[in-house]
PDB file of C-alpha atoms in Angstrom:
ATOM      1  CA  MET A   1    -140.040 103.631 -17.031  1.00 71.00           C
ATOM      2  CA  LYS A   2    -137.113 106.068 -17.153  1.00 71.00           C
ATOM      3  CA  LYS A   3    -136.345 105.340 -13.502  1.00 73.00           C
ATOM      4  CA  VAL A   4    -136.246 101.590 -14.192  1.00 71.00           C
ATOM      5  CA  ILE A   5    -133.871 102.057 -17.130  1.00 75.00           C
ATOM      6  CA  ALA A   6    -131.652 104.365 -15.074  1.00 71.00           C
ATOM      7  CA  LEU A   7    -131.630 101.901 -12.174  1.00 71.00           C
ATOM      8  CA  LEU A   8    -130.752  98.984 -14.484  1.00 70.00           C
ATOM      9  CA  SER A   9    -127.983 101.030 -16.112  1.00 73.00           C
ATOM     10  CA  VAL A  10    -126.455 101.843 -12.728  1.00 71.00           C
ATOM     11  CA  ALA A  11    -126.747  98.200 -11.635  1.00 72.00           C
ATOM     12  CA  ILE A  12    -125.054  96.909 -14.804  1.00 77.00           C
ATOM     13  CA  PHE A  13    -122.322  99.544 -14.510  1.00 71.00           C
ATOM     14  CA  THR A  14    -121.679  98.590 -10.859  1.00 75.00           C
ATOM     15  CA  ILE A  15    -121.532  94.884 -11.670  1.00 77.00           C
ATOM     16  CA  ALA A  16    -119.099  95.564 -14.503  1.00 72.00           C
ATOM     17  CA  ILE A  17    -116.789  97.563 -12.213  1.00 75.00           C
ATOM     18  CA  PHE A  18    -116.796  94.812  -9.581  1.00 72.00           C
ATOM     19  CA  ALA A  19    -116.125  92.174 -12.230  1.00 70.00           C
ATOM     20  CA  PHE A  20    -113.075  94.039 -13.566  1.00 69.00           C
ATOM     21  CA  ALA A  21    -111.830  94.790 -10.056  1.00 64.00           C
ATOM     22  CA  ALA A  22    -112.031  91.104  -9.149  1.00 58.00           C
ATOM     23  CA  GLU A  23    -109.924  90.160 -12.179  1.00 59.00           C
ATOM     24  CA  ASP A  24    -107.224  92.724 -11.327  1.00 57.00           C
ATOM     25  CA  THR A  25    -106.536  91.324  -7.888  1.00 60.00           C
ATOM     26  CA  LYS A  26    -103.243  89.498  -8.130  1.00 67.00           C
ATOM     27  CA  PRO A  27    -101.314  88.281  -5.139  1.00 75.00           C
ATOM     28  CA  GLU A  28     -98.520  90.555  -4.030  1.00 80.00           C
ATOM     29  CA  LEU A  29     -95.117  89.224  -5.012  1.00 76.00           C
ATOM     30  CA  ARG A  30     -92.660  88.324  -2.302  1.00 83.00           C
ATOM     31  CA  PRO A  31     -89.508  90.497  -2.157  1.00 85.00           C
ATOM     32  CA  ALA A  32     -87.371  87.674  -3.567  1.00 85.00           C
ATOM     33  CA  GLN A  33     -89.734  87.325  -6.524  1.00 88.00           C
ATOM     34  CA  LYS A  34     -89.455  91.048  -7.258  1.00 90.00           C
ATOM     35  CA  VAL A  35     -85.658  90.795  -7.153  1.00 91.00           C
ATOM     36  CA  MET A  36     -85.650  87.832  -9.539  1.00 92.00           C
ATOM     37  CA  GLN A  37     -88.039  89.533 -11.965  1.00 93.00           C
ATOM     38  CA  ALA A  38     -85.763  92.570 -12.036  1.00 94.00           C
ATOM     39  CA  ARG A  39     -82.798  90.319 -12.829  1.00 95.00           C
ATOM     40  CA  VAL A  40     -84.688  88.606 -15.636  1.00 95.00           C
ATOM     41  CA  ALA A  41     -85.611  92.020 -17.045  1.00 96.00           C
ATOM     42  CA  TRP A  42     -81.968  93.153 -17.024  1.00 96.00           C
ATOM     43  CA  LEU A  43     -80.823  89.961 -18.732  1.00 96.00           C
ATOM     44  CA  ALA A  44     -83.543  90.317 -21.362  1.00 96.00           C
ATOM     45  CA  ALA A  45     -82.544  93.941 -21.948  1.00 96.00           C
ATOM     46  CA  ILE A  46     -78.889  92.982 -22.306  1.00 96.00           C
ATOM     47  CA  ASN A  47     -79.802  90.261 -24.824  1.00 95.00           C
ATOM     48  CA  LYS A  48     -82.026  92.608 -26.807  1.00 96.00           C
ATOM     49  CA  ASN A  49     -79.426  95.373 -26.831  1.00 96.00           C
ATOM     50  CA  LEU A  50     -76.696  92.937 -27.829  1.00 95.00           C
ATOM     51  CA  GLU A  51     -78.702  91.976 -30.909  1.00 95.00           C
ATOM     52  CA  ALA A  52     -79.121  95.674 -31.722  1.00 95.00           C
ATOM     53  CA  LYS A  53     -75.455  96.402 -30.876  1.00 96.00           C
ATOM     54  CA  LYS A  54     -76.491  99.056 -28.337  1.00 97.00           C
ATOM     55  CA  PHE A  55     -73.435  98.730 -26.145  1.00 97.00           C
ATOM     56  CA  LYS A  56     -74.085 101.832 -24.014  1.00 97.00           C
ATOM     57  CA  ALA A  57     -77.418 100.363 -22.942  1.00 97.00           C
ATOM     58  CA  ILE A  58     -75.715  97.055 -22.165  1.00 96.00           C
ATOM     59  CA  VAL A  59     -73.215  98.862 -19.932  1.00 97.00           C
ATOM     60  CA  LYS A  60     -76.096 100.527 -18.069  1.00 97.00           C
ATOM     61  CA  HIS A  61     -78.096  97.351 -17.530  1.00 97.00           C
ATOM     62  CA  ALA A  62     -75.044  95.283 -16.618  1.00 97.00           C
ATOM     63  CA  LYS A  63     -73.970  97.854 -14.024  1.00 97.00           C
ATOM     64  CA  GLU A  64     -77.466  97.879 -12.523  1.00 97.00           C
ATOM     65  CA  LEU A  65     -77.505  94.074 -12.361  1.00 96.00           C
ATOM     66  CA  ALA A  66     -74.020  94.012 -10.822  1.00 97.00           C
ATOM     67  CA  ALA A  67     -74.933  96.574  -8.171  1.00 97.00           C
ATOM     68  CA  GLN A  68     -78.176  94.842  -7.239  1.00 96.00           C
ATOM     69  CA  THR A  69     -76.619  91.389  -6.973  1.00 96.00           C
ATOM     70  CA  GLN A  70     -73.635  92.747  -5.017  1.00 96.00           C
ATOM     71  CA  LYS A  71     -75.902  94.476  -2.509  1.00 95.00           C
ATOM     72  CA  THR A  72     -78.223  91.482  -2.208  1.00 94.00           C
ATOM     73  CA  GLY A  73     -75.421  88.927  -2.091  1.00 93.00           C
ATOM     74  CA  GLU A  74     -73.684  90.573   0.836  1.00 93.00           C
ATOM     75  CA  ASN A  75     -76.792  90.029   2.986  1.00 92.00           C
ATOM     76  CA  ILE A  76     -77.621  86.415   2.091  1.00 92.00           C
ATOM     77  CA  PRO A  77     -77.056  84.077   5.046  1.00 93.00           C
ATOM     78  CA  ASN A  78     -76.991  80.896   2.918  1.00 92.00           C
ATOM     79  CA  PRO A  79     -73.327  80.393   1.850  1.00 94.00           C
ATOM     80  CA  LEU A  80     -74.248  78.791  -1.482  1.00 94.00           C
ATOM     81  CA  GLY A  81     -76.811  81.494  -2.258  1.00 93.00           C
ATOM     82  CA  LYS A  82     -74.275  84.161  -1.376  1.00 94.00           C
ATOM     83  CA  GLU A  83     -71.610  82.571  -3.592  1.00 96.00           C
ATOM     84  CA  ILE A  84     -73.955  82.276  -6.571  1.00 95.00           C
ATOM     85  CA  THR A  85     -75.317  85.813  -6.232  1.00 95.00           C
ATOM     86  CA  LEU A  86     -71.869  87.368  -5.922  1.00 96.00           C
ATOM     87  CA  ALA A  87     -70.699  85.337  -8.936  1.00 96.00           C
ATOM     88  CA  ILE A  88     -73.573  86.816 -10.955  1.00 96.00           C
ATOM     89  CA  SER A  89     -72.435  90.267  -9.824  1.00 97.00           C
ATOM     90  CA  SER A  90     -68.905  89.523 -11.020  1.00 97.00           C
ATOM     91  CA  PHE A  91     -70.138  88.261 -14.403  1.00 97.00           C
ATOM     92  CA  ALA A  92     -72.344  91.339 -14.796  1.00 97.00           C
ATOM     93  CA  LYS A  93     -69.319  93.563 -14.136  1.00 97.00           C
ATOM     94  CA  ASP A  94     -67.441  91.598 -16.814  1.00 97.00           C
ATOM     95  CA  ILE A  95     -70.328  92.232 -19.221  1.00 97.00           C
ATOM     96  CA  SER A  96     -70.144  95.946 -18.504  1.00 97.00           C
ATOM     97  CA  VAL A  97     -66.411  95.993 -19.252  1.00 97.00           C
ATOM     98  CA  ALA A  98     -66.893  93.940 -22.426  1.00 97.00           C
ATOM     99  CA  ALA A  99     -69.723  96.203 -23.590  1.00 97.00           C
ATOM    100  CA  ALA A 100     -67.533  99.256 -23.121  1.00 97.00           C
ATOM    101  CA  LYS A 101     -65.057  97.551 -25.486  1.00 97.00           C
ATOM    102  CA  LYS A 102     -67.907  96.487 -27.817  1.00 97.00           C
ATOM    103  CA  ASP A 103     -66.885  92.850 -27.365  1.00 97.00           C
ATOM    104  CA  GLY A 104     -70.073  90.964 -28.197  1.00 96.00           C
ATOM    105  CA  ASP A 105     -68.482  87.517 -27.968  1.00 96.00           C
ATOM    106  CA  THR A 106     -67.398  88.023 -24.352  1.00 97.00           C
ATOM    107  CA  ILE A 107     -70.840  89.389 -23.498  1.00 96.00           C
ATOM    108  CA  LYS A 108     -72.440  86.211 -24.877  1.00 96.00           C
ATOM    109  CA  VAL A 109     -70.081  84.013 -22.838  1.00 97.00           C
ATOM    110  CA  LYS A 110     -70.736  85.950 -19.637  1.00 97.00           C
ATOM    111  CA  LEU A 111     -74.498  85.879 -20.229  1.00 95.00           C
ATOM    112  CA  GLY A 112     -74.235  82.108 -20.515  1.00 95.00           C
ATOM    113  CA  GLU A 113     -72.316  81.966 -17.250  1.00 96.00           C
ATOM    114  CA  ILE A 114     -74.969  84.082 -15.515  1.00 96.00           C
ATOM    115  CA  LYS A 115     -77.736  81.843 -16.846  1.00 95.00           C
ATOM    116  CA  GLY A 116     -75.778  78.836 -15.585  1.00 95.00           C
ATOM    117  CA  LYS A 117     -75.587  80.368 -12.105  1.00 94.00           C
ATOM    118  CA  CYS A 118     -79.318  81.117 -12.217  1.00 94.00           C
ATOM    119  CA  ALA A 119     -80.015  77.492 -13.121  1.00 93.00           C
ATOM    120  CA  GLU A 120     -77.693  76.290 -10.362  1.00 93.00           C
ATOM    121  CA  CYS A 121     -79.492  78.421  -7.778  1.00 91.00           C
ATOM    122  CA  HIS A 122     -82.898  77.243  -8.936  1.00 90.00           C
ATOM    123  CA  THR A 123     -81.782  73.608  -8.823  1.00 92.00           C
ATOM    124  CA  LYS A 124     -79.897  73.648  -5.545  1.00 90.00           C
ATOM    125  CA  ILE A 125     -81.841  76.228  -3.550  1.00 86.00           C
ATOM    126  CA  ARG A 126     -85.207  77.286  -4.930  1.00 82.00           C
ATOM    127  CA  ASP A 127     -86.470  73.974  -6.261  1.00 81.00           C
ATOM    128  CA  LYS A 128     -84.762  71.751  -3.695  1.00 72.00           C
ATOM    129  CA  LYS A 129     -87.363  69.460  -2.154  1.00 54.00           C
TER     130      LYS A 129
END
């Protein structure tokens, strides 16, 4: 009887592990998806820090966004994609400068311009059918 209970316990435990492992399998993101998720995270952080008036953090995130988009943009073969990505880099640099001056209004304008470029890229490149 004890052996049966032990065997059932092990079987249930094994099934539970396989069930959780099956749920955790998510498809690996493509490199472009990872890049875009990083950009979204930086923009969200800038927004959040703007609300909290944490300008040093905005400078940090804006510089990271600018560097990443500059590096990525230089290697994009599509002329429109390159133009849009480098424009985002320029706007992010502007945000960094504005944050150093604690100019929240300029930061908001530049964030809007970045979001406009993101929408343009999605419309003209990513979602183009």
